[in-house]
Short mmCIF file of C-alpha atoms in Angstrom, two decimals:
data_model
loop_
_atom_site.label_atom_id
_atom_site.label_comp_id
_atom_site.label_asym_id
_atom_site.label_seq_id
_atom_site.Cartn_x
_atom_site.Cartn_y
_atom_site.Cartn_z
CA MET J 1 74.60 91.50 91.94
CA ASP J 2 73.91 89.24 94.83
CA ARG J 3 71.79 85.99 93.84
CA PHE J 4 69.89 83.57 96.70
CA ASP J 5 71.45 80.91 96.08
CA TYR J 6 68.63 78.16 95.89
CA GLN J 7 70.63 75.09 96.11
CA ALA J 8 72.45 75.75 98.89
CA ALA J 9 68.84 76.51 100.85
CA ILE J 10 67.86 73.32 99.11
CA ARG J 11 70.21 71.11 100.47
CA SER J 12 70.63 72.89 103.63
CA ALA J 13 66.55 71.66 104.19
CA LEU J 14 67.30 68.14 103.37
CA SER J 15 70.77 68.23 105.78
CA ARG J 16 68.03 68.84 108.67
CA VAL J 17 66.12 65.87 108.21
CA HIS J 18 68.99 63.28 107.48
CA GLU J 19 70.61 65.14 110.93
CA GLU J 20 66.99 64.34 112.67
CA GLY J 21 67.39 60.62 111.59
CA ARG J 22 63.81 61.32 109.61
CA TYR J 23 64.54 61.14 106.27
CA ARG J 24 61.84 59.37 104.05
CA VAL J 25 63.50 56.16 102.14
CA PHE J 26 60.92 54.76 99.61
CA ALA J 27 60.87 50.77 99.83
CA ASP J 28 60.60 49.80 96.10
CA LEU J 29 57.93 46.63 96.16
CA LYS J 30 56.28 44.56 94.10
CA ARG J 31 53.30 42.93 95.31
CA HIS J 32 52.79 39.24 94.81
CA ARG J 33 49.13 38.60 93.26
CA GLY J 34 47.05 36.09 95.10
CA ASN J 35 49.85 35.72 97.71
CA PHE J 36 49.30 38.92 99.36
CA PRO J 37 51.03 40.03 102.21
CA CYS J 38 53.87 38.61 100.68
CA ALA J 39 56.19 40.73 98.33
CA THR J 40 59.74 41.28 96.30
CA TRP J 41 61.56 44.43 97.75
CA THR J 42 65.13 45.60 95.20
CA ARG J 43 67.46 47.18 96.76
CA PRO J 44 69.23 50.21 95.42
CA ASP J 45 71.91 48.08 94.27
CA GLY J 46 69.05 46.34 92.18
CA GLN J 47 69.13 43.08 93.78
CA GLU J 48 65.82 41.56 95.11
CA ARG J 49 64.94 39.81 97.94
CA ASP J 50 61.06 38.64 99.54
CA VAL J 51 59.78 40.44 102.13
CA ILE J 52 56.53 40.46 103.90
CA VAL J 53 54.96 43.47 104.20
CA TRP J 54 53.38 44.05 107.95
CA CYS J 55 52.81 48.32 107.64
CA SER J 56 50.14 48.11 105.08
CA ASN J 57 46.89 50.01 104.51
CA ASP J 58 45.16 47.33 102.57
CA TYR J 59 44.09 46.00 105.81
CA LEU J 60 41.57 43.31 104.37
CA GLY J 61 43.88 42.80 101.35
CA GLN J 62 41.25 43.82 99.35
CA GLY J 63 43.98 44.92 96.53
CA GLN J 64 44.08 41.10 96.13
CA ASN J 65 40.61 40.02 95.99
CA PRO J 66 39.69 37.99 92.70
CA VAL J 67 36.11 39.92 92.93
CA VAL J 68 37.73 42.97 92.68
CA ILE J 69 40.34 42.56 90.14
CA GLU J 70 37.71 41.05 87.61
CA ALA J 71 35.43 44.00 88.08
CA MET J 72 38.59 46.27 87.03
CA HIS J 73 39.53 43.99 84.38
CA ALA J 74 35.77 44.05 83.01
CA ALA J 75 35.95 47.59 83.17
CA ILE J 76 38.89 48.12 81.42
CA ASP J 77 38.03 45.94 78.49
CA ALA J 78 34.46 47.50 78.26
CA VAL J 79 35.82 51.27 78.57
CA GLY J 80 39.14 51.73 78.32
CA SER J 81 41.29 53.17 80.69
CA GLY J 82 41.34 56.63 81.69
CA SER J 83 38.16 58.75 82.42
CA GLY J 84 38.69 61.19 79.87
CA GLY J 85 38.23 64.68 82.27
CA THR J 86 36.82 66.16 84.96
CA ARG J 87 33.67 65.16 86.43
CA ASN J 88 31.52 68.07 84.31
CA ILE J 89 32.87 67.98 81.45
CA SER J 90 32.84 63.55 80.08
CA GLY J 91 34.28 62.78 83.37
CA THR J 92 31.01 61.13 85.14
CA THR J 93 31.03 57.66 83.83
CA HIS J 94 28.48 54.83 85.25
CA TYR J 95 31.12 53.53 87.36
CA HIS J 96 30.93 56.76 88.42
CA VAL J 97 27.66 57.38 89.63
CA GLU J 98 27.01 53.30 90.91
CA LEU J 99 30.05 53.79 93.47
CA GLU J 100 28.68 56.89 95.50
CA ARG J 101 25.34 54.66 94.71
CA GLU J 102 26.92 51.83 97.00
CA ILE J 103 28.75 54.82 99.29
CA ALA J 104 25.57 56.42 99.99
CA ASP J 105 23.82 53.00 100.45
CA LEU J 106 26.65 52.27 102.87
CA HIS J 107 26.32 55.11 105.10
CA GLY J 108 22.72 55.08 104.64
CA LYS J 109 22.82 58.57 103.70
CA THR J 110 20.56 59.74 100.36
CA ALA J 111 23.69 60.88 98.00
CA ALA J 112 27.55 60.70 98.27
CA LEU J 113 30.87 62.47 96.35
CA LEU J 114 33.36 60.97 94.52
CA PHE J 115 37.04 62.50 95.19
CA THR J 116 40.45 61.03 93.64
CA SER J 117 41.69 60.92 97.74
CA GLY J 118 40.60 60.87 101.10
CA TYR J 119 43.20 63.95 101.30
CA VAL J 120 41.35 65.62 98.88
CA ALA J 121 37.70 64.97 100.33
CA ASN J 122 39.07 66.46 103.63
CA GLU J 123 40.32 69.20 102.85
CA GLY J 124 37.86 70.40 99.49
CA ALA J 125 34.47 69.17 102.27
CA LEU J 126 35.94 70.90 104.89
CA ALA J 127 36.81 74.33 102.96
CA THR J 128 33.68 74.53 101.30
CA LEU J 129 31.41 74.17 104.42
CA ALA J 130 33.02 77.22 105.76
CA LYS J 131 32.21 79.18 102.50
CA VAL J 132 28.90 77.98 101.96
CA LEU J 133 28.21 78.57 105.34
CA PRO J 134 28.78 82.18 106.69
CA GLY J 135 30.11 82.48 110.33
CA LEU J 136 30.69 78.33 110.34
CA ILE J 137 33.27 77.94 113.24
CA ILE J 138 35.03 74.49 113.45
CA PHE J 139 35.91 72.66 116.36
CA SER J 140 38.66 70.24 115.34
CA ASP J 141 40.10 67.24 117.23
CA THR J 142 44.21 68.32 117.71
CA LEU J 143 45.25 65.07 116.21
CA ASN J 144 43.08 65.05 113.76
CA HIS J 145 44.43 64.34 109.89
CA ALA J 146 47.46 66.71 108.22
CA SER J 147 44.32 66.96 105.22
CA MET J 148 41.42 67.77 107.53
CA ILE J 149 43.82 70.71 109.42
CA ALA J 150 44.75 72.05 105.34
CA GLY J 151 40.97 71.72 104.54
CA ILE J 152 39.44 73.71 107.91
CA ARG J 153 42.52 75.96 107.39
CA ASN J 154 41.90 76.88 103.49
CA GLY J 155 38.06 77.44 104.54
CA GLY J 156 39.54 81.09 106.69
CA GLY J 157 36.94 80.90 109.30
CA GLU J 158 36.92 80.79 112.47
CA ARG J 159 37.98 77.48 114.13
CA HIS J 160 39.10 76.39 117.75
CA VAL J 161 41.19 72.79 118.57
CA PHE J 162 40.14 70.59 121.50
CA ARG J 163 42.63 68.11 123.41
CA HIS J 164 42.42 64.96 121.87
CA ASN J 165 39.17 62.96 122.68
CA ASP J 166 38.82 65.13 125.37
CA LEU J 167 34.92 65.74 125.37
CA ASP J 168 35.03 68.25 128.05
CA HIS J 169 37.58 70.47 126.39
CA LEU J 170 35.24 70.47 123.76
CA GLU J 171 32.46 71.41 125.39
CA GLN J 172 33.49 74.22 126.84
CA LEU J 173 34.88 75.94 123.38
CA LEU J 174 31.14 74.80 122.18
CA ALA J 175 29.51 76.70 124.98
CA ALA J 176 31.82 79.84 124.84
CA ALA J 177 30.62 80.00 121.24
CA PRO J 178 27.91 82.51 120.32
CA ALA J 179 24.36 80.37 121.00
CA GLY J 180 23.58 81.53 117.33
CA ALA J 181 26.05 80.81 115.16
CA PRO J 182 26.78 78.09 113.26
CA LYS J 183 29.16 75.77 114.22
CA LEU J 184 30.90 71.91 113.01
CA ILE J 185 32.65 69.55 114.93
CA ALA J 186 35.55 67.35 112.89
CA PHE J 187 37.05 63.86 114.40
CA GLU J 188 37.66 60.99 113.78
CA SER J 189 37.03 58.29 114.63
CA VAL J 190 39.80 55.64 114.58
CA TYR J 191 42.98 57.96 114.77
CA SER J 192 45.61 55.75 112.99
CA MET J 193 49.15 56.32 114.80
CA ASP J 194 48.05 55.80 118.03
CA GLY J 195 44.79 53.15 118.14
CA ASP J 196 42.56 54.77 119.66
CA ILE J 197 38.82 55.45 118.56
CA SER J 198 36.88 58.67 119.82
CA ASP J 199 33.87 58.85 121.55
CA ILE J 200 31.50 59.32 118.37
CA ALA J 201 28.12 58.69 120.43
CA GLY J 202 29.29 61.50 123.22
CA THR J 203 30.21 64.08 120.54
CA ILE J 204 27.32 63.63 119.08
CA ALA J 205 25.54 64.50 121.92
CA LEU J 206 27.66 67.49 122.50
CA ALA J 207 26.49 68.07 118.62
CA LYS J 208 22.99 68.20 119.15
CA LYS J 209 23.23 70.32 122.74
CA TYR J 210 24.93 73.04 121.12
CA GLY J 211 23.59 72.63 117.22
CA ALA J 212 26.73 71.60 115.70
CA LEU J 213 27.33 69.40 112.82
CA THR J 214 29.43 66.77 113.00
CA TYR J 215 31.98 65.82 110.54
CA LEU J 216 33.67 62.40 110.90
CA ASP J 217 36.50 60.85 109.25
CA GLU J 218 36.34 57.14 108.75
CA VAL J 219 38.93 56.51 106.52
CA HIS J 220 40.76 53.77 108.89
CA ALA J 221 37.41 52.14 109.50
CA VAL J 222 35.45 51.83 106.76
CA GLY J 223 35.39 47.98 105.49
CA MET J 224 36.75 47.04 108.87
CA TYR J 225 33.98 47.77 111.53
CA GLY J 226 29.97 47.63 111.43
CA PRO J 227 28.30 44.36 110.31
CA ARG J 228 28.59 45.70 106.62
CA GLY J 229 31.97 47.03 107.16
CA ALA J 230 30.28 51.12 107.36
CA GLY J 231 33.14 51.69 110.25
CA VAL J 232 32.94 52.77 113.95
CA ALA J 233 29.80 55.04 113.21
CA GLU J 234 27.65 51.59 112.31
CA ARG J 235 29.38 49.26 114.94
CA ASP J 236 27.89 51.95 117.64
CA GLY J 237 24.95 52.31 116.12
CA CYS J 238 24.59 56.22 116.10
CA MET J 239 26.35 56.48 111.71
CA ALA J 240 22.03 57.86 111.00
CA ASP J 241 23.13 60.85 113.63
CA ILE J 242 26.37 61.47 111.82
CA ASP J 243 25.87 64.20 109.72
CA ILE J 244 28.92 64.12 107.02
CA ILE J 245 30.92 60.67 107.16
CA GLU J 246 34.50 61.10 104.82
CA GLY J 247 35.89 57.76 103.89
CA THR J 248 38.82 56.25 101.54
CA LEU J 249 38.98 53.37 98.57
CA GLY J 250 42.74 52.99 99.37
CA LYS J 251 42.93 51.38 102.28
CA ALA J 252 40.11 48.53 103.09
CA PHE J 253 38.19 48.68 100.48
CA GLY J 254 41.69 47.92 98.30
CA VAL J 255 41.71 50.56 95.65
CA MET J 256 42.06 54.23 95.38
CA GLY J 257 40.20 57.56 96.15
CA GLY J 258 37.70 59.18 98.70
CA TYR J 259 34.60 60.85 99.51
CA ILE J 260 31.81 61.88 101.62
CA ALA J 261 28.52 61.18 102.57
CA ALA J 262 25.73 63.66 103.65
CA ASP J 263 22.13 64.25 102.39
CA VAL J 264 21.93 65.43 99.20
CA GLU J 265 21.77 69.29 99.35
CA LEU J 266 24.96 69.31 101.13
CA VAL J 267 26.49 67.10 99.09
CA ASP J 268 25.17 69.14 96.22
CA ALA J 269 26.88 71.99 97.38
CA VAL J 270 30.10 70.90 97.82
CA ARG J 271 29.76 69.53 94.26
CA SER J 272 29.26 72.77 93.36
CA TYR J 273 31.56 74.59 95.02
CA ALA J 274 34.78 72.52 96.52
CA SER J 275 37.47 73.35 94.00
CA GLY J 276 39.22 70.25 94.09
CA PHE J 277 36.57 68.21 93.34
CA ILE J 278 35.44 70.44 90.27
CA PHE J 279 39.05 70.96 88.63
CA THR J 280 40.43 67.55 89.35
CA THR J 281 40.04 64.75 86.36
CA SER J 282 37.47 62.31 88.04
CA ILE J 283 39.53 58.02 89.11
CA PRO J 284 39.61 55.91 85.92
CA PRO J 285 36.54 53.66 85.38
CA ALA J 286 38.38 50.91 86.17
CA LEU J 287 39.23 52.10 89.85
CA ALA J 288 35.17 53.09 90.09
CA ALA J 289 34.44 49.66 89.13
CA GLY J 290 36.62 47.86 91.79
CA ALA J 291 35.87 49.88 94.32
CA ALA J 292 31.95 49.36 93.99
CA ALA J 293 33.00 45.72 93.79
CA SER J 294 35.24 45.84 97.30
CA ILE J 295 32.06 47.64 99.14
CA ARG J 296 29.72 45.41 98.10
CA TRP J 297 31.66 42.60 98.62
CA LEU J 298 32.59 43.34 102.06
CA LYS J 299 29.15 44.65 102.96
CA THR J 300 27.96 40.61 103.15
CA ASN J 301 31.46 39.21 104.30
CA ASP J 302 31.77 39.48 107.90
CA GLN J 303 33.78 36.81 108.44
CA VAL J 304 36.86 39.15 107.11
CA ARG J 305 36.45 41.39 109.15
CA VAL J 306 36.34 38.97 112.54
CA ARG J 307 39.28 37.26 111.55
CA HIS J 308 40.88 40.72 110.61
CA GLN J 309 40.11 41.90 114.11
CA GLU J 310 41.63 38.55 115.86
CA ARG J 311 45.08 38.88 114.02
CA ALA J 312 45.16 42.08 115.31
CA GLU J 313 44.70 41.37 119.17
CA THR J 314 46.65 38.27 118.50
CA LEU J 315 49.83 40.52 117.60
CA LYS J 316 49.26 43.17 120.39
CA ARG J 317 49.16 40.19 122.69
CA ARG J 318 52.84 38.34 121.11
CA PHE J 319 54.42 41.98 121.34
CA ARG J 320 53.42 42.40 125.28
CA ASP J 321 54.42 38.89 125.91
CA ILE J 322 57.71 39.96 125.11
CA GLY J 323 57.37 43.13 127.19
CA LEU J 324 57.44 45.82 123.85
CA PRO J 325 56.00 48.85 124.46
CA VAL J 326 52.63 48.62 122.40
CA LEU J 327 50.50 51.67 123.16
CA PRO J 328 47.46 50.91 124.49
CA SER J 329 45.23 50.01 120.91
CA VAL J 330 42.10 49.16 121.03
CA SER J 331 41.61 49.28 117.17
CA HIS J 332 43.17 47.22 114.30
CA ILE J 333 46.56 49.31 114.34
CA VAL J 334 49.27 47.57 116.63
CA PRO J 335 51.64 50.46 117.05
CA VAL J 336 55.22 50.51 119.17
CA MET J 337 56.86 52.52 120.46
CA VAL J 338 60.94 53.75 119.70
CA GLY J 339 60.68 57.44 121.12
CA HIS J 340 63.90 57.99 118.46
CA ALA J 341 64.22 59.07 115.15
CA GLY J 342 67.94 57.48 114.72
CA HIS J 343 66.40 54.79 116.25
CA CYS J 344 63.12 53.34 114.33
CA LYS J 345 64.74 54.11 111.32
CA MET J 346 67.61 51.75 112.07
CA ILE J 347 65.44 49.16 113.33
CA SER J 348 63.04 49.79 110.85
CA ASP J 349 66.34 49.08 107.97
CA ILE J 350 67.42 45.86 110.02
CA LEU J 351 63.94 44.50 110.01
CA LEU J 352 64.22 44.81 105.92
CA GLU J 353 67.55 44.05 105.02
CA ASP J 354 68.16 40.96 107.50
CA TYR J 355 64.76 39.33 108.50
CA GLY J 356 62.36 40.52 105.09
CA VAL J 357 59.93 42.02 107.46
CA TYR J 358 59.09 45.25 106.38
CA VAL J 359 57.45 47.97 108.79
CA GLN J 360 57.70 51.72 107.81
CA PRO J 361 59.57 53.70 110.71
CA ILE J 362 56.38 56.47 111.60
CA ASN J 363 58.89 59.37 112.45
CA TYR J 364 58.01 63.27 112.66
CA PRO J 365 55.94 65.58 111.44
CA THR J 366 53.48 62.22 111.00
CA VAL J 367 54.13 62.04 115.02
CA PRO J 368 55.03 64.39 117.72
CA ARG J 369 59.29 64.40 118.05
CA GLY J 370 60.32 61.68 120.98
CA THR J 371 56.92 59.62 120.23
CA GLU J 372 58.47 57.14 116.47
CA ARG J 373 56.83 54.68 116.42
CA LEU J 374 57.16 51.05 114.30
CA ARG J 375 53.30 51.21 113.01
CA PHE J 376 52.39 47.11 112.53
CA THR J 377 49.31 46.56 110.64
CA PRO J 378 48.53 42.87 110.45
CA THR J 379 45.64 41.20 107.99
CA PRO J 380 43.81 38.72 108.15
CA PHE J 381 46.50 37.01 105.82
CA HIS J 382 49.02 37.34 108.15
CA THR J 383 49.46 33.82 109.71
CA ASP J 384 50.53 32.19 112.89
CA ALA J 385 54.26 31.90 111.41
CA MET J 386 54.73 35.15 109.87
CA MET J 387 54.00 36.33 113.54
CA ASP J 388 56.72 33.86 115.44
CA HIS J 389 59.01 35.13 112.66
CA VAL J 390 58.53 38.89 113.05
CA VAL J 391 57.68 38.80 117.36
CA GLN J 392 61.54 37.22 117.23
CA ALA J 393 62.97 39.47 114.97
CA MET J 394 61.65 42.28 117.25
CA ASP J 395 62.89 40.61 120.02
CA LYS J 396 66.10 40.94 118.90
CA MET J 397 66.03 44.38 117.46
CA PHE J 398 65.50 45.55 121.06
CA VAL J 399 68.00 43.56 122.43
CA HIS J 400 70.11 45.10 119.37
CA CYS J 401 69.14 48.55 120.10
CA ASN J 402 69.21 48.53 123.91
CA ILE J 403 65.52 49.97 123.82
CA ALA J 404 63.75 50.33 126.89
CA ARG J 405 60.91 47.68 127.27
CA VAL J 406 57.48 47.85 129.80
CA GLY J 407 58.64 49.04 132.84
CA GLY J 408 61.39 51.23 131.42
CA VAL J 409 64.17 49.00 131.71
CA ALA J 410 66.40 48.06 128.40
CA ALA J 411 66.53 45.27 127.47
#
């Protein structure tokens, strides 16, 4: 009897990834406590070398903040390690309750709900909203994160995708929908691969005009924008008009987890229906304690946000000064276009091996084919000397790989 060759199919799938130059190799890193962004990289042969991390989503270095670390140690000393269960079955500790209060206060909402990750928060909340609001039509930005797309699809309802940050197209779709149908606009504030920022106020205006709810993903903005770090909506003075804000604790807050913040009844509905929340063990109390401490600290320490923005603008300017094709980012993201998966990985590998610069290649499916890039995320702790080094290294790499610079001229 003929049998399907499972191993051959698996090998073929992996071979395609290798042939396209987008096979992902994870860098084995050990960060140095108190010396962020320095780390030790362990090569595949077991040898080690010191590197500077240029692509961490720990945007503000909060994973190294003594206030955060001390809160986590105190929680472990007080209650131990794991939470012991799902939120419904012994997994709601006082640390989880306090964290949700801090999140709700941060965003000026009456309630918040904690998830194990930002991905799970998006998937769970958006899928649930489609189920508890019969006939819901969701309007989604074409560059929304994979977790948002998964949640919208899993909800099983009607959905429409509008062109990225194109409010005219969004309005056309809203106007064509039945006037009395429930509607939700799902979009992000900072789009992390290009570094652009959505028109939140304009989107809110359309939502009010057509009777839609707004769902804003602020994962790449919480902690970093606004006077208390609540995100771009806070910075722009329109946070109160957003119905549901989704965020993460694993980026600027330096810990782990995701959440939504909204009014009490909406949060309660998601709490009661979202499978990804109901059937998942809650995050350890130490993580909840660390995240709460991080949020509290960032609410009153705006100077780290100011420094962060200066560092990002400085790196963008310095890259542009040597003609590197930096995408027109208006955020803290510094994307340098390469446009070829193989070249992107080659540059990343040489930077790590020869220069001690760790910046991960961003290839398909994270970005469309032909738009492969290196995505730098400078932090408040990247010094001028570190920038001198990375600028010189990138200059040499674009010569080495003969990649076109600004103006289309190869080096």
